[in-house]
PDB file of C-alpha atoms and ligand atoms in Angstrom:
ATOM      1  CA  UNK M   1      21.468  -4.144 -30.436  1.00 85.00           C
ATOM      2  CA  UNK M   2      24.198  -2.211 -32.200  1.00 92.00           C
ATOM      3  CA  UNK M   3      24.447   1.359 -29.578  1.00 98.00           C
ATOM      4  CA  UNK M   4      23.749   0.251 -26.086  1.00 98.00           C
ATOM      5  CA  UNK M   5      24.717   2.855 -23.044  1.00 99.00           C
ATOM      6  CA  UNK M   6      24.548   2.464 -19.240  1.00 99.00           C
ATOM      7  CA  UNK M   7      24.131   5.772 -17.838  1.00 99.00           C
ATOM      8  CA  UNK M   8      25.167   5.973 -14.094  1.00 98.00           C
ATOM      9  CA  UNK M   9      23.056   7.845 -11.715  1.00 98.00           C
ATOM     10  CA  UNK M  10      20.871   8.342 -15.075  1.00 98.00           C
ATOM     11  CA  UNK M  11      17.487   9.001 -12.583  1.00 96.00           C
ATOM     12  CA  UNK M  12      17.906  12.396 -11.940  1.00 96.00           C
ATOM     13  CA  UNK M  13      19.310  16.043 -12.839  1.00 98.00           C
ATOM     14  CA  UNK M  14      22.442  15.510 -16.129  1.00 98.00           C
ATOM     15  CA  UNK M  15      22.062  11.642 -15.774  1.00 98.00           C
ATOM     16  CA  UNK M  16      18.269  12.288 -17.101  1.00 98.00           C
ATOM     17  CA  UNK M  17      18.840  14.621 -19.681  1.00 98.00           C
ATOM     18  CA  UNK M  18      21.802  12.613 -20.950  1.00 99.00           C
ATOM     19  CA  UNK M  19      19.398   9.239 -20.831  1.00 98.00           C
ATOM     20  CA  UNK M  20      16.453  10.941 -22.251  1.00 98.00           C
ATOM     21  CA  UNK M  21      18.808  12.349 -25.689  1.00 98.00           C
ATOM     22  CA  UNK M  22      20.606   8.920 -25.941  1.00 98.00           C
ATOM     23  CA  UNK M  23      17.189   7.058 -26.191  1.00 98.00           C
ATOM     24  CA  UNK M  24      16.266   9.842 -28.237  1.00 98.00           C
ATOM     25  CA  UNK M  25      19.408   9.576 -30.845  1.00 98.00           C
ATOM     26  CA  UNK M  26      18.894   5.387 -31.009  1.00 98.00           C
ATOM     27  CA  UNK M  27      20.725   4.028 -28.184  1.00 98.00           C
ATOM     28  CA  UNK M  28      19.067   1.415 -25.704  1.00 98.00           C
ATOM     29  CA  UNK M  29      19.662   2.938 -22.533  1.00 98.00           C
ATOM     30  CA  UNK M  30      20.027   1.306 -19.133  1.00 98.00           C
ATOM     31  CA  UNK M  31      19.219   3.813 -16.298  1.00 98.00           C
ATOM     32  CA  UNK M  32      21.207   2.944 -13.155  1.00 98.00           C
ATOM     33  CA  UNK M  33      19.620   4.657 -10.218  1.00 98.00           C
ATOM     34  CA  UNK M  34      20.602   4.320  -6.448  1.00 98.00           C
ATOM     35  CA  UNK M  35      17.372   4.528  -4.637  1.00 96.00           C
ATOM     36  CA  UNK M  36      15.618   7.076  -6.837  1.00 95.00           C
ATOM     37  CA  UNK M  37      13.270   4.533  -8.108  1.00 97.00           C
ATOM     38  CA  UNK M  38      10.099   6.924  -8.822  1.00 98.00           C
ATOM     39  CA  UNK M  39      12.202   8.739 -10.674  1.00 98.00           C
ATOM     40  CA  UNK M  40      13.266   6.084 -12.900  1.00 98.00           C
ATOM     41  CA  UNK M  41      10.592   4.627 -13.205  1.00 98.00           C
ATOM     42  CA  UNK M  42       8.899   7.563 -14.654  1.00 98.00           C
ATOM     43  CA  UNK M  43      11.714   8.325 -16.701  1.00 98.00           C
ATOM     44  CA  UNK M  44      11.583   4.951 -18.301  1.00 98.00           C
ATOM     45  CA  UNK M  45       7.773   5.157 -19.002  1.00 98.00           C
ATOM     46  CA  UNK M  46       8.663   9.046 -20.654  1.00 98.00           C
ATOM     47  CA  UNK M  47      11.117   7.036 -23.247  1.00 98.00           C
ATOM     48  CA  UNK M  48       9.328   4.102 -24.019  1.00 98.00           C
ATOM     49  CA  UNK M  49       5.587   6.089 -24.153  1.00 98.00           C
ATOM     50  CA  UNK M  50       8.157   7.796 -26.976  1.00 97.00           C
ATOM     51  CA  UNK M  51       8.933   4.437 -28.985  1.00 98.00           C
ATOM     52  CA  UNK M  52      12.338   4.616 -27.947  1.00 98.00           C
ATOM     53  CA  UNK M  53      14.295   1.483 -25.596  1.00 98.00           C
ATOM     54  CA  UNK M  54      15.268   2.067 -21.394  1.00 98.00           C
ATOM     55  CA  UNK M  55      14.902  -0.250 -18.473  1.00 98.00           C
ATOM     56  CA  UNK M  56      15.936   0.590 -14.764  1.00 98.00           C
ATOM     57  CA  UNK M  57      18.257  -0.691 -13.138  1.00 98.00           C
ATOM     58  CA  UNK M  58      19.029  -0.467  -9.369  1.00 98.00           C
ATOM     59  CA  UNK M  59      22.849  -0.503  -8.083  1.00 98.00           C
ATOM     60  CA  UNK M  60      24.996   1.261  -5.889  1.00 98.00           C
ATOM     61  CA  UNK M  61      27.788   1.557  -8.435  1.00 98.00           C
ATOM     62  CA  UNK M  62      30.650   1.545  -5.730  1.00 98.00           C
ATOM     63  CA  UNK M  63      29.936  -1.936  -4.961  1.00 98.00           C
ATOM     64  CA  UNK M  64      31.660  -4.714  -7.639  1.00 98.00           C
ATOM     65  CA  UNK M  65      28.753  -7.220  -6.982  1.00 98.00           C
ATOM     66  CA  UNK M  66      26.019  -5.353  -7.595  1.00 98.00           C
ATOM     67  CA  UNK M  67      28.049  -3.735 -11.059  1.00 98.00           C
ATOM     68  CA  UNK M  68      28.200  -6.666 -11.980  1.00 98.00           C
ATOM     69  CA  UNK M  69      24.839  -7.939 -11.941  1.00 98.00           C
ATOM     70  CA  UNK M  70      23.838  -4.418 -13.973  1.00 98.00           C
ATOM     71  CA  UNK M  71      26.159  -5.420 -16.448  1.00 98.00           C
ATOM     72  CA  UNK M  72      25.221  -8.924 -16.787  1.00 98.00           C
ATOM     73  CA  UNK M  73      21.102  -7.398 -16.795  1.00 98.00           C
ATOM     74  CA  UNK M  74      22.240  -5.293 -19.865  1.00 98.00           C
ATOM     75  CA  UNK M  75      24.444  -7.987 -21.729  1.00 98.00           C
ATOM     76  CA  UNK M  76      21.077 -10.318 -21.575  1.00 98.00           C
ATOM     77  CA  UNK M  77      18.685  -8.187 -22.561  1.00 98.00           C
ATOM     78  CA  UNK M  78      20.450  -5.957 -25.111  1.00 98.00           C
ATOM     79  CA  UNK M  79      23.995  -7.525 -25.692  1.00 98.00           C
ATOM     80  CA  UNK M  80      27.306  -6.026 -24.575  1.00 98.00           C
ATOM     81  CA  UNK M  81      27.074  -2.501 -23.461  1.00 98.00           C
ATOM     82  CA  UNK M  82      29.312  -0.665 -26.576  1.00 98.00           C
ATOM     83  CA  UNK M  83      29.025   2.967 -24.491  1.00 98.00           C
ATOM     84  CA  UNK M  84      29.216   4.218 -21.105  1.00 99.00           C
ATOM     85  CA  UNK M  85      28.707   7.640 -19.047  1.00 99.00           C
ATOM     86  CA  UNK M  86      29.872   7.151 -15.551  1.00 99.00           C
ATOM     87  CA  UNK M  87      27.691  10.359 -14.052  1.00 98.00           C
ATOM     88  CA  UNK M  88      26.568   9.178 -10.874  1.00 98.00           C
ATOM     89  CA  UNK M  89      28.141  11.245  -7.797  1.00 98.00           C
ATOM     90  CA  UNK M  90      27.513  13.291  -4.618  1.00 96.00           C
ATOM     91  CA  UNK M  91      28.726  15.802  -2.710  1.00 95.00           C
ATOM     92  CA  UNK M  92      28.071  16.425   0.993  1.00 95.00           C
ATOM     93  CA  UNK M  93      27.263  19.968   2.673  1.00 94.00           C
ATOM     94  CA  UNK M  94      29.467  22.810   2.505  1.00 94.00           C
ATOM     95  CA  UNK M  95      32.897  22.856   5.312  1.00 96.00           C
ATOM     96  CA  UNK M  96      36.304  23.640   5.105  1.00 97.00           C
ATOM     97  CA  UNK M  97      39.277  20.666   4.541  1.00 98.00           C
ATOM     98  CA  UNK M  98      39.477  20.757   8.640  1.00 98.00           C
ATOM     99  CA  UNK M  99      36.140  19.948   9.097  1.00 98.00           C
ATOM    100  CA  UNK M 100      35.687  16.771   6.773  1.00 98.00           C
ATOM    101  CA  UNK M 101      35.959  13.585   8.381  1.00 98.00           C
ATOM    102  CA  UNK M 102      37.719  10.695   7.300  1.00 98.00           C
ATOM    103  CA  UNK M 103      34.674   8.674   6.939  1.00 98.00           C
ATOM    104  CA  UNK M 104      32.994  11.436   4.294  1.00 98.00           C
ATOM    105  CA  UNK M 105      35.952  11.649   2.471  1.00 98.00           C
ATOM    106  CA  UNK M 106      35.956   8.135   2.121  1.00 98.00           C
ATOM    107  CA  UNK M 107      32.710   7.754   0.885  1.00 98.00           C
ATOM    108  CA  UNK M 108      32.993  10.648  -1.724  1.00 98.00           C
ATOM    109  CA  UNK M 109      35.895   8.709  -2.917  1.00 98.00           C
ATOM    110  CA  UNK M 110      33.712   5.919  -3.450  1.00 98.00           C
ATOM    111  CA  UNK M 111      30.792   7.107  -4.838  1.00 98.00           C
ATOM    112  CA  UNK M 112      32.138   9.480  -7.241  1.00 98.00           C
ATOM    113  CA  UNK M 113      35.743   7.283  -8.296  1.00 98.00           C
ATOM    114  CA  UNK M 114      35.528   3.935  -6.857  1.00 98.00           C
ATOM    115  CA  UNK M 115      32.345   3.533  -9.100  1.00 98.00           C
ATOM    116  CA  UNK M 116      33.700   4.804 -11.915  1.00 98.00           C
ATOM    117  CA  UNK M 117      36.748   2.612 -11.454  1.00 98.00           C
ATOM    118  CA  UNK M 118      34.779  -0.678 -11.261  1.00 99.00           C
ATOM    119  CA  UNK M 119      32.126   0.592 -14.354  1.00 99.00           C
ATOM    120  CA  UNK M 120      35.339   1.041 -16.557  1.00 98.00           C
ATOM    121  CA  UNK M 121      36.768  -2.526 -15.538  1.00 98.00           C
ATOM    122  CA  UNK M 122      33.451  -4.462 -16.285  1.00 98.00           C
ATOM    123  CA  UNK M 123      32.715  -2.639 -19.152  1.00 98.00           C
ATOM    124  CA  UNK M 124      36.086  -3.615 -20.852  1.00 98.00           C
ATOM    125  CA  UNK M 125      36.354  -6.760 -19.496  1.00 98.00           C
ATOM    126  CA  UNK M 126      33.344  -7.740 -21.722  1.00 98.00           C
ATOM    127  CA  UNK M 127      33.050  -9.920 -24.982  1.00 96.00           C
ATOM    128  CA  UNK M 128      32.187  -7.691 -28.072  1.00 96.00           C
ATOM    129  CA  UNK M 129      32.684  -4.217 -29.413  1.00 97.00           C
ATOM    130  CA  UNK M 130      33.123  -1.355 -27.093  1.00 98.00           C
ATOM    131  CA  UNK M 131      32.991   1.659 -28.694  1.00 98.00           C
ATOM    132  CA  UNK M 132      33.090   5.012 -25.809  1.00 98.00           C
ATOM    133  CA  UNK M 133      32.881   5.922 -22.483  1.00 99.00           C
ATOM    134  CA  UNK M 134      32.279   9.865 -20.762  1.00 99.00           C
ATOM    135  CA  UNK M 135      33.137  10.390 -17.120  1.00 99.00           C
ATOM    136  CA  UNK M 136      31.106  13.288 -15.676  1.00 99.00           C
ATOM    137  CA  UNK M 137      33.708  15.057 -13.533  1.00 98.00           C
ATOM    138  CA  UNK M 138      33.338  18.695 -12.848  1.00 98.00           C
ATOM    139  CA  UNK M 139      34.870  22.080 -12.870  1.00 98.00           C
ATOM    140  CA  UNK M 140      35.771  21.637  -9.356  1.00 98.00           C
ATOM    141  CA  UNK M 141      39.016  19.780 -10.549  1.00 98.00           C
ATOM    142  CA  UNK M 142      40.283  22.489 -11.614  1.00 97.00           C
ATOM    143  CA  UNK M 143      39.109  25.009  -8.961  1.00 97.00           C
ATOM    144  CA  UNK M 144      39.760  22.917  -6.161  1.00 98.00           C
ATOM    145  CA  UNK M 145      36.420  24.044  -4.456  1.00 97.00           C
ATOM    146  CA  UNK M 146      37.656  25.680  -1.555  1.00 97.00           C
ATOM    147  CA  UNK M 147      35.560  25.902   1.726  1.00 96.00           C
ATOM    148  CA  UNK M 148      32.894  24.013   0.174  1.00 94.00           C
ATOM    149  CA  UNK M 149      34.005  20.431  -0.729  1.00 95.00           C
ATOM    150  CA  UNK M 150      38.134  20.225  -1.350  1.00 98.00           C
ATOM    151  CA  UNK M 151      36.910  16.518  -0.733  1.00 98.00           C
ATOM    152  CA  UNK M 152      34.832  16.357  -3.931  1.00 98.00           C
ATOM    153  CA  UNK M 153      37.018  18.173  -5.781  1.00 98.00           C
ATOM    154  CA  UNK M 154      39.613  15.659  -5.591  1.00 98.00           C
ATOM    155  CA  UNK M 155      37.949  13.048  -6.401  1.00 98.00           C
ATOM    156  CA  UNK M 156      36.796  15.046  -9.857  1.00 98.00           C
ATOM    157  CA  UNK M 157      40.216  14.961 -10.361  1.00 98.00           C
ATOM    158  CA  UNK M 158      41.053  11.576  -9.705  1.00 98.00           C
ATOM    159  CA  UNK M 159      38.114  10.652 -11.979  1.00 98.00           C
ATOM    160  CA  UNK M 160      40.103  13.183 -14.966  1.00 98.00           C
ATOM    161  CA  UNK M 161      43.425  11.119 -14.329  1.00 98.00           C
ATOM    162  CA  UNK M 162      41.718   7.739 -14.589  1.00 98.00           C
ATOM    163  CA  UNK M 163      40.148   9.065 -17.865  1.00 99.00           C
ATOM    164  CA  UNK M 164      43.588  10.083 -19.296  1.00 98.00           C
ATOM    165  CA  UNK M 165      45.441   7.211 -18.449  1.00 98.00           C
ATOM    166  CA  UNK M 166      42.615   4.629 -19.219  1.00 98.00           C
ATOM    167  CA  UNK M 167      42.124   6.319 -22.745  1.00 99.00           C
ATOM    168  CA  UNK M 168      45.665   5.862 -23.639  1.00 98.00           C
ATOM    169  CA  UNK M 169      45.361   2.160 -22.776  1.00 98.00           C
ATOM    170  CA  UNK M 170      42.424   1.480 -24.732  1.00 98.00           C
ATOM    171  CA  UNK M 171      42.918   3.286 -28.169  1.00 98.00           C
ATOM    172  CA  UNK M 172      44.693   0.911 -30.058  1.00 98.00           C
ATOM    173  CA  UNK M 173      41.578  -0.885 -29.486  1.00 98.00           C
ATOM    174  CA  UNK M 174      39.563   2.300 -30.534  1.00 98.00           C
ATOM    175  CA  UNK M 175      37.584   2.721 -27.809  1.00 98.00           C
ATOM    176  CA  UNK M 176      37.568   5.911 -27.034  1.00 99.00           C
ATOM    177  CA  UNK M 177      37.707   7.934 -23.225  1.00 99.00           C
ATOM    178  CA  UNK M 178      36.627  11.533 -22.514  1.00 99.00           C
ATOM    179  CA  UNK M 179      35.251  13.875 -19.972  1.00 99.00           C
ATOM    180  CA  UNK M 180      33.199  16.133 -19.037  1.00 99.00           C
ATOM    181  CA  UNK M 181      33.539  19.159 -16.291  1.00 98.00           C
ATOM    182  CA  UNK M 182      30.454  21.097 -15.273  1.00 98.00           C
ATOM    183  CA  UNK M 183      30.310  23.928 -13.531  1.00 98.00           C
ATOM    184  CA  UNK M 184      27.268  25.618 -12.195  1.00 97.00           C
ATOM    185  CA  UNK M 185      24.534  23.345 -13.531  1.00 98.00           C
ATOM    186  CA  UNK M 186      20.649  23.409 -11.903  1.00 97.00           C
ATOM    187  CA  UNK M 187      20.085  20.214 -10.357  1.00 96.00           C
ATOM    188  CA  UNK M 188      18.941  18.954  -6.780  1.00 94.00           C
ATOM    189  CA  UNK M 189      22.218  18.007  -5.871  1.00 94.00           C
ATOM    190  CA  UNK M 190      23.619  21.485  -4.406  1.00 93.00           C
ATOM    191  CA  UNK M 191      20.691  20.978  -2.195  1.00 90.00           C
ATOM    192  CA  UNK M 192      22.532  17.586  -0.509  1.00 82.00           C
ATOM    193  CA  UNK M 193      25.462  20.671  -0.511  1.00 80.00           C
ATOM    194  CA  UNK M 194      23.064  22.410   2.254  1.00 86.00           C
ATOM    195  CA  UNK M 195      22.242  25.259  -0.519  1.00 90.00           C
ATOM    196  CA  UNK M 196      19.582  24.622  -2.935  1.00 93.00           C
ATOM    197  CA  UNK M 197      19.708  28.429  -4.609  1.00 94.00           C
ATOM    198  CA  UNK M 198      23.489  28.094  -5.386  1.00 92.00           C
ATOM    199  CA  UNK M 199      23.474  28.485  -8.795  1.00 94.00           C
ATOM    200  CA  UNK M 200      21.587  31.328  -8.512  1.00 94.00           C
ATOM    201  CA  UNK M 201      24.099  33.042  -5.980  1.00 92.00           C
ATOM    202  CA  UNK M 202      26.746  32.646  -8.103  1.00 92.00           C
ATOM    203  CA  UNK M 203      25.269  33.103 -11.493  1.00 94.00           C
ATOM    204  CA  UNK M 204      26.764  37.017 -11.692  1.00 95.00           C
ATOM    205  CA  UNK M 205      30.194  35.513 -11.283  1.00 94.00           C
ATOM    206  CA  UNK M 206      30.083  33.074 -14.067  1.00 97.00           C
ATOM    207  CA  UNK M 207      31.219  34.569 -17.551  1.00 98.00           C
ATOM    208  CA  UNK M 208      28.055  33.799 -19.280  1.00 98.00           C
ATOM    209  CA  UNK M 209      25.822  35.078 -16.211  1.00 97.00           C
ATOM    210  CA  UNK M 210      23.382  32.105 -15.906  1.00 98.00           C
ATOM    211  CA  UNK M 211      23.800  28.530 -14.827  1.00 97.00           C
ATOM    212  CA  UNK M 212      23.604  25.583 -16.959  1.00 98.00           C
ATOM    213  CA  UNK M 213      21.197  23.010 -18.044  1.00 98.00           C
ATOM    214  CA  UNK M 214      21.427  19.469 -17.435  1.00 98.00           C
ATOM    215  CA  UNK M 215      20.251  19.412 -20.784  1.00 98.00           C
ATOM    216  CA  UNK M 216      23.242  21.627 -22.082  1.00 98.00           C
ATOM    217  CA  UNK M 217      25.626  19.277 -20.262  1.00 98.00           C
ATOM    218  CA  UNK M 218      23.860  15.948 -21.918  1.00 99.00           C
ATOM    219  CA  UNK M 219      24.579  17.328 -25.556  1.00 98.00           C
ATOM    220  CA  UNK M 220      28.562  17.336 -25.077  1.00 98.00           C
ATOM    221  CA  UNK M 221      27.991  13.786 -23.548  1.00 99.00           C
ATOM    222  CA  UNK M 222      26.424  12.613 -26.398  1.00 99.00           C
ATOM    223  CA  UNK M 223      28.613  14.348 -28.810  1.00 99.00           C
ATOM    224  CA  UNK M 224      31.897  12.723 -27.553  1.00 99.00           C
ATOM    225  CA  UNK M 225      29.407   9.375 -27.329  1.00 98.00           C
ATOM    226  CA  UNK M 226      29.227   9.571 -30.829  1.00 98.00           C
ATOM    227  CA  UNK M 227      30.839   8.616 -33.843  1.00 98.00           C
ATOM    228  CA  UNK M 228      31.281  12.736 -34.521  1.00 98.00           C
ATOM    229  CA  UNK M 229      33.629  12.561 -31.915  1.00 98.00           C
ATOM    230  CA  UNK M 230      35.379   9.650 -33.845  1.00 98.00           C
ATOM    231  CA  UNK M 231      39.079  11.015 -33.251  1.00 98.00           C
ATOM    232  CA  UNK M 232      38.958  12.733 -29.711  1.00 98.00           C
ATOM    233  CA  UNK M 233      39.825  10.355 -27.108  1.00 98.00           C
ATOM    234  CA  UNK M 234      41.757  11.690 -23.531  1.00 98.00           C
ATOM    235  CA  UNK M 235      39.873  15.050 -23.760  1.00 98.00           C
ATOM    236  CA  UNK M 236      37.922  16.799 -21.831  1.00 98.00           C
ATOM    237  CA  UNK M 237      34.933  19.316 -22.664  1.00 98.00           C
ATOM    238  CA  UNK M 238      34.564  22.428 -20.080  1.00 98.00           C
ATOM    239  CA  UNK M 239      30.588  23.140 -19.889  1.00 98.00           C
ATOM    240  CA  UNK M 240      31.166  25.862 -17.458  1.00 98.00           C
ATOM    241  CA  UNK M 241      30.034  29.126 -18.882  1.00 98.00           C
ATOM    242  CA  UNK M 242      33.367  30.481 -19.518  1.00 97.00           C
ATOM    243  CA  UNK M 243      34.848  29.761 -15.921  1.00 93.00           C
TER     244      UNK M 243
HETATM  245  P1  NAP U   1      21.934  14.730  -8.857  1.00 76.94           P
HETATM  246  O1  NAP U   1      20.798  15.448  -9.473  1.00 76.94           O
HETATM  247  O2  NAP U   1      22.149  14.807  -7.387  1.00 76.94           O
HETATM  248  O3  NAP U   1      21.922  13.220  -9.338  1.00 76.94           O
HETATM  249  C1  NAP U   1      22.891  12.330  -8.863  1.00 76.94           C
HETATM  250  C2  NAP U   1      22.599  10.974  -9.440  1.00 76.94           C
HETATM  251  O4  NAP U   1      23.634  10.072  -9.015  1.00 76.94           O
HETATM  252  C3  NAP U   1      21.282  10.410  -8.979  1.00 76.94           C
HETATM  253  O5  NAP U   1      20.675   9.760 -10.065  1.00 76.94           O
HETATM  254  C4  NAP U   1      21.709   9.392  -7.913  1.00 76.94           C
HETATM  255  O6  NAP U   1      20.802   8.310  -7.791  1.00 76.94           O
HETATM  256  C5  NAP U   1      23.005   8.907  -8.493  1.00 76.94           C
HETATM  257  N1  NAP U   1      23.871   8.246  -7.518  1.00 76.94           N
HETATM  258  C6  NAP U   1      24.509   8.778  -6.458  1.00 76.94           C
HETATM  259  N2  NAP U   1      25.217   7.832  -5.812  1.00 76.94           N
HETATM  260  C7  NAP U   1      25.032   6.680  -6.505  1.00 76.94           C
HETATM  261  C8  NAP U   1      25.498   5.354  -6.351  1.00 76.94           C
HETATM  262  N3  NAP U   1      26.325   5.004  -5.356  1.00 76.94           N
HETATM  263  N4  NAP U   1      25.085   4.407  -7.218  1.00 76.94           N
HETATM  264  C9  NAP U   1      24.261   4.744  -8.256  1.00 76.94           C
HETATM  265  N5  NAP U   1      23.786   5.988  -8.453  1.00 76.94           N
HETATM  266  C10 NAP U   1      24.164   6.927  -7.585  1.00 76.94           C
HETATM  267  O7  NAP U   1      23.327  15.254  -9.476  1.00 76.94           O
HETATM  268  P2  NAP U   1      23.720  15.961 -10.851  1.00 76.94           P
HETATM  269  O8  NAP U   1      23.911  17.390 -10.552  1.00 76.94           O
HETATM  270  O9  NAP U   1      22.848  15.530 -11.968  1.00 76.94           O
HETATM  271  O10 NAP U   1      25.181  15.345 -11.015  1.00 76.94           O
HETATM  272  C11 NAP U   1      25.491  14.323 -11.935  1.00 76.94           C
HETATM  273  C12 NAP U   1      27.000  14.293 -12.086  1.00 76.94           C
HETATM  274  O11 NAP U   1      27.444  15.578 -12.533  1.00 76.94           O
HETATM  275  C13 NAP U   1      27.738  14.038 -10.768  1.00 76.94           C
HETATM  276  O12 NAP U   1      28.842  13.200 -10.997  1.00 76.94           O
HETATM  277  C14 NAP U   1      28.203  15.421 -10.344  1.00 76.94           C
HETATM  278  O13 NAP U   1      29.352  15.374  -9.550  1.00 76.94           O
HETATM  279  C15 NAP U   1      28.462  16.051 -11.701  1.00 76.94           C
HETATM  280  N6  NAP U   1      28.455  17.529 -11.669  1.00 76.94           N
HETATM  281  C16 NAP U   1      27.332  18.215 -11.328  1.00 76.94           C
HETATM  282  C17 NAP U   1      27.366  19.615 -11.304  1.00 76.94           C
HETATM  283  C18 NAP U   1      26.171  20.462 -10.944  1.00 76.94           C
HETATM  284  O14 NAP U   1      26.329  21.698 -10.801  1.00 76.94           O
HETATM  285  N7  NAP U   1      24.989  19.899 -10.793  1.00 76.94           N
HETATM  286  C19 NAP U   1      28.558  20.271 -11.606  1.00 76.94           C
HETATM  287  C20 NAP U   1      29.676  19.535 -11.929  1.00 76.94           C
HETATM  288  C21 NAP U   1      29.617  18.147 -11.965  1.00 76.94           C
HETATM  289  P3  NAP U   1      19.776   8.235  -6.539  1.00 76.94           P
HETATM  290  O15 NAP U   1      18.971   9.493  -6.600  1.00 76.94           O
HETATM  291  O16 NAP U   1      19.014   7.009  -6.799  1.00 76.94           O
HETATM  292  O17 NAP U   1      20.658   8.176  -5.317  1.00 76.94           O
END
């Protein structure tokens, strides 16, 4: 198949809407899910009912075996995976710097760079034409997210130096590398954060007054995805309402 796209965490909230417009604009889309498998599932049955090509696949992306195996899943069903969108990620409730333990901040390293490390690596370590990959990192790189998750917010900015350095080393063989930052955006995961109305709480700070859509967030995905975005490589789009 000529466009083929693993979308991490692609179960839920932007992974969704960013696997629901790929299938949508051609692509054969592999949803990688952690334990949402209802979710998937459904989502799946939504794009095929459509006419359009997704399977799910289970993984925890932070561990090499079971990347692998996803990759190798895609590669025989589809061919090599030309496009990727490492979105899955997690953040853990609210506390100052003081207050995170060790073990958290390991595991947000993991979950949210580790897996985006290893996705990257077996993606160009593959036979065949690789075209793009998006990292979903997040506003908080730049803000730093203080007294909610400084923990999170560094590893959105390790994920935005992995993306600049790894794009320099693959465009000679033009495949391109770009993120993404999000800032406010309605999904279940500021609920894992201990505060499900968030977004709405902040909204009157936010330049544009509202939050965003994971729908909003999918169409820069697919844009730098796309041959559209044919010379931007080591960039990143803000989707942040003007913060
Ligand atoms: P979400 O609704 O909580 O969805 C998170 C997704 O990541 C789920 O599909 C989850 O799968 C998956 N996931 C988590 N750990 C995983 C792992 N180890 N292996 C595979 N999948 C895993 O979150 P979201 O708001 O859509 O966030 C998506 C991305 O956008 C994240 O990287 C997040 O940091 C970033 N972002 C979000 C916002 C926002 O305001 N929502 C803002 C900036 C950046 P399971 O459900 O199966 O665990």
């Amino acid at each position: 198949m000529d466009k083929v796209v693993i979308v991490t965490g692609g179960s839920r909230g932007i992974g969704a809407a960013t696997s629901k417009l790929l299938a949508r604009q051609g692509y054969a889309v592999c949803i990688n899910y952690r334990q949402s498998q209802q979710p998937a599932l459904a989502l799946v049955d939504e794009i095929n009912r459509s006419g359009d090509e997704a399977f799910a696949f289970q993984a925890d992306v932070s561990n090499e075996q079971q990347v692998h195996a996803m990759f190798e899943e895609v590669n025989r069903r589809y061919g090599v995976v030309s496009h990727l969108v490492n979105n899955a990620g997690r953040l853990f409730t609210q506390s100052c710097l003081a207050d995170i333990s060790a073990e958290r901040f390991n595991q947000i390293m993991q979950t949210n760079v580790l897996s985006c490390f290893l996705c990257c690596k077996a993606f160009i370590n593959q036979t065949g034409t690789k075209r793009a990959i998006v990292n979903v990192s997040s506003a908080a790189s730049r803000t730093g997210a203080p007294f909610e998750y400084v923990d999170y917010a560094a590893s959105k900015g390790a994920m935005d130096s992995l993306t600049k350095g790894l794009s320099l080393e693959l465009a000679a063989d033009n495949i391109r590398v770009n993120g993404v930052r999000p800032g406010f955006i309605h999904t279940d995961m500021h609920a894992d954060g201990g505060e499900p109305n968030r977004v709405e709480r902040l909204a009157e700070n936010i330049p544009l007054k509202r939050g965003g859509t994971p729908e909003e967030v999918a169409e820069s995905i697919a844009w730098l995805l796309s041959e559209q975005a044919s010379y931007v490589t080591g960039s990143f789009i803000d989707i942040a309402g003007g913060r």
